[in-house]
Short mmCIF file of C-alpha atoms in Angstrom, two decimals:
data_model
loop_
_atom_site.label_atom_id
_atom_site.label_comp_id
_atom_site.label_asym_id
_atom_site.label_seq_id
_atom_site.Cartn_x
_atom_site.Cartn_y
_atom_site.Cartn_z
CA UNK A 7 88.68 59.45 4.96
CA UNK A 8 86.07 59.57 7.74
CA UNK A 9 83.22 58.56 5.44
CA UNK A 10 84.53 55.04 4.81
CA UNK A 11 84.46 53.86 8.50
CA UNK A 12 81.03 55.40 9.01
CA UNK A 13 79.69 53.77 5.85
CA UNK A 14 81.18 50.43 6.89
CA UNK A 15 79.57 50.67 10.34
CA UNK A 16 76.18 51.51 8.82
CA UNK A 17 76.37 48.59 6.41
CA UNK A 18 77.31 46.19 9.22
CA UNK A 19 74.37 47.34 11.31
CA UNK A 20 71.96 47.16 8.38
CA UNK A 21 73.09 43.63 7.47
CA UNK A 22 71.93 42.37 10.88
CA UNK A 23 68.48 43.92 10.57
CA UNK A 24 65.71 41.89 8.99
CA UNK A 25 62.80 43.97 7.71
CA UNK A 26 59.35 42.97 8.90
CA UNK A 27 57.17 41.25 6.32
CA UNK A 28 53.55 41.92 5.45
CA UNK A 29 51.32 38.95 4.69
CA UNK A 30 47.96 39.32 2.97
CA UNK A 31 44.97 37.13 3.77
CA UNK A 32 41.96 37.51 1.49
CA UNK A 33 38.42 37.14 2.85
CA UNK A 34 36.44 35.27 0.19
CA UNK A 35 32.94 33.96 -0.45
CA UNK A 36 34.49 31.19 -2.56
CA UNK A 37 38.09 30.04 -2.85
CA UNK A 38 40.24 27.01 -3.57
CA UNK A 39 39.21 25.40 -0.25
CA UNK A 40 35.47 25.97 -0.75
CA UNK A 41 32.98 28.60 0.35
CA UNK A 42 33.50 31.24 3.04
CA UNK A 43 37.28 31.02 3.40
CA UNK A 44 40.37 32.98 4.25
CA UNK A 45 43.14 32.49 1.68
CA UNK A 46 45.68 31.59 2.74
CA UNK A 47 44.18 30.11 5.89
CA UNK A 48 47.59 29.39 7.45
CA UNK A 49 50.47 31.86 7.70
CA UNK A 50 53.91 31.50 9.28
CA UNK A 51 55.17 34.87 10.47
CA UNK A 52 57.84 36.31 12.73
CA UNK A 53 57.40 38.74 15.62
CA UNK A 54 57.03 42.23 14.19
CA UNK A 55 55.43 41.08 10.93
CA UNK A 56 52.04 42.40 9.84
CA UNK A 57 49.10 40.35 8.62
CA UNK A 58 46.68 42.31 6.44
CA UNK A 59 43.13 40.97 6.07
CA UNK A 60 41.62 42.12 2.78
CA UNK A 61 37.83 41.99 2.23
CA UNK A 62 37.96 40.72 -1.35
CA UNK A 63 34.26 39.87 -1.04
CA UNK A 64 31.84 41.75 1.22
CA UNK A 65 30.26 40.54 4.45
CA UNK A 66 33.44 39.42 6.23
CA UNK A 67 35.63 40.48 9.14
CA UNK A 68 38.51 39.14 11.23
CA UNK A 69 38.02 38.39 14.92
CA UNK A 70 40.31 36.61 17.36
CA UNK A 71 39.09 33.28 18.71
CA UNK A 72 38.82 33.08 22.51
CA UNK A 73 41.64 30.95 23.92
CA UNK A 74 43.68 31.09 20.72
CA UNK A 75 46.01 34.03 21.32
CA UNK A 76 49.45 34.11 22.93
CA UNK A 77 49.60 35.39 26.49
CA UNK A 78 49.54 39.18 26.64
CA UNK A 79 47.93 39.69 23.22
CA UNK A 80 44.66 41.62 23.29
CA UNK A 81 41.59 40.25 21.55
CA UNK A 82 40.70 41.97 18.28
CA UNK A 83 37.69 42.34 16.02
CA UNK A 84 37.66 44.22 12.74
CA UNK A 85 34.74 46.03 11.17
CA UNK A 86 32.86 44.29 8.39
CA UNK A 87 34.06 44.99 4.84
CA UNK A 88 37.10 46.97 6.06
CA UNK A 89 40.74 46.02 5.57
CA UNK A 90 42.39 45.16 8.88
CA UNK A 91 46.05 44.99 9.84
CA UNK A 92 47.39 42.96 12.75
CA UNK A 93 51.01 43.38 13.76
CA UNK A 94 51.99 40.18 15.53
CA UNK A 95 54.33 40.88 18.43
CA UNK A 96 54.35 37.71 20.53
CA UNK A 97 55.34 34.17 19.59
CA UNK A 98 52.52 31.66 19.44
CA UNK A 99 49.34 30.82 17.57
CA UNK A 100 46.72 33.41 16.66
CA UNK A 101 43.31 31.92 15.85
CA UNK A 102 41.05 34.04 13.64
CA UNK A 103 37.40 33.69 12.62
CA UNK A 104 34.90 35.54 10.48
CA UNK A 105 32.11 36.34 12.93
CA UNK A 106 29.09 35.46 10.74
CA UNK A 107 30.74 32.55 8.90
CA UNK A 108 32.58 30.85 11.77
CA UNK A 109 30.26 27.83 11.82
CA UNK A 110 30.79 27.47 8.07
CA UNK A 111 34.50 26.99 8.70
CA UNK A 112 35.83 30.46 7.92
CA UNK A 113 38.87 30.34 10.20
CA UNK A 114 42.56 31.09 9.87
CA UNK A 115 45.64 30.35 11.93
CA UNK A 116 48.78 32.47 12.19
CA UNK A 117 51.91 30.87 13.62
CA UNK A 118 54.37 33.44 14.93
CA UNK A 119 57.73 31.88 15.75
CA UNK A 120 57.47 29.01 18.22
CA UNK A 121 53.92 27.73 18.92
CA UNK A 122 54.17 28.38 22.66
CA UNK A 123 50.39 28.18 23.19
CA UNK A 124 49.79 25.09 21.02
CA UNK A 125 48.31 22.94 23.80
CA UNK A 126 45.88 25.65 24.89
CA UNK A 127 44.89 26.53 21.32
CA UNK A 128 44.34 22.87 20.40
CA UNK A 129 41.90 22.45 23.32
CA UNK A 130 39.54 25.19 22.11
CA UNK A 131 36.17 23.81 21.02
CA UNK A 132 34.87 24.98 17.65
CA UNK A 133 31.42 24.63 16.15
CA UNK A 134 30.28 23.33 12.79
CA UNK A 135 32.78 23.09 9.98
CA UNK A 136 35.22 25.27 11.94
CA UNK A 137 36.03 22.21 14.07
CA UNK A 138 37.52 20.14 11.23
CA UNK A 139 39.01 23.15 9.46
CA UNK A 140 40.88 24.35 12.57
CA UNK A 141 42.10 20.80 13.29
CA UNK A 142 43.55 20.76 9.77
CA UNK A 143 45.26 24.11 10.35
CA UNK A 144 46.68 23.06 13.73
CA UNK A 145 48.10 20.02 11.95
CA UNK A 146 50.21 22.42 9.85
CA UNK A 147 51.96 23.89 12.90
CA UNK A 148 55.65 23.09 13.28
#
């Protein structure tokens, strides 16, 4: 008799909860987009989701790009050849580079909810192939 109302309340609460997702980005020497790439290079996530960077090939890491993080998010830099998890907590764009292959265009962009820092992120200057690659990724933002 008492179990039914409690069960109903639990189910109602659980129905409103959306579990956080985990996205996987592979760090590759060669991929569909060419050499020295993250795949996928663009991810749409929600606050609370986790992005896991997987060193499929050696010699790579994941480092935040100066000026391409939402306000209040601390810069990050993973160790080389180690998996790295980033739980995204704030809405906005998170720009990511591979430290040694940045100039070769090894960049990624994570959009978390609304792109509140789009103007600031779009003004960041990139070097080498990263310039055109990041422009392409920013063009995917909605």
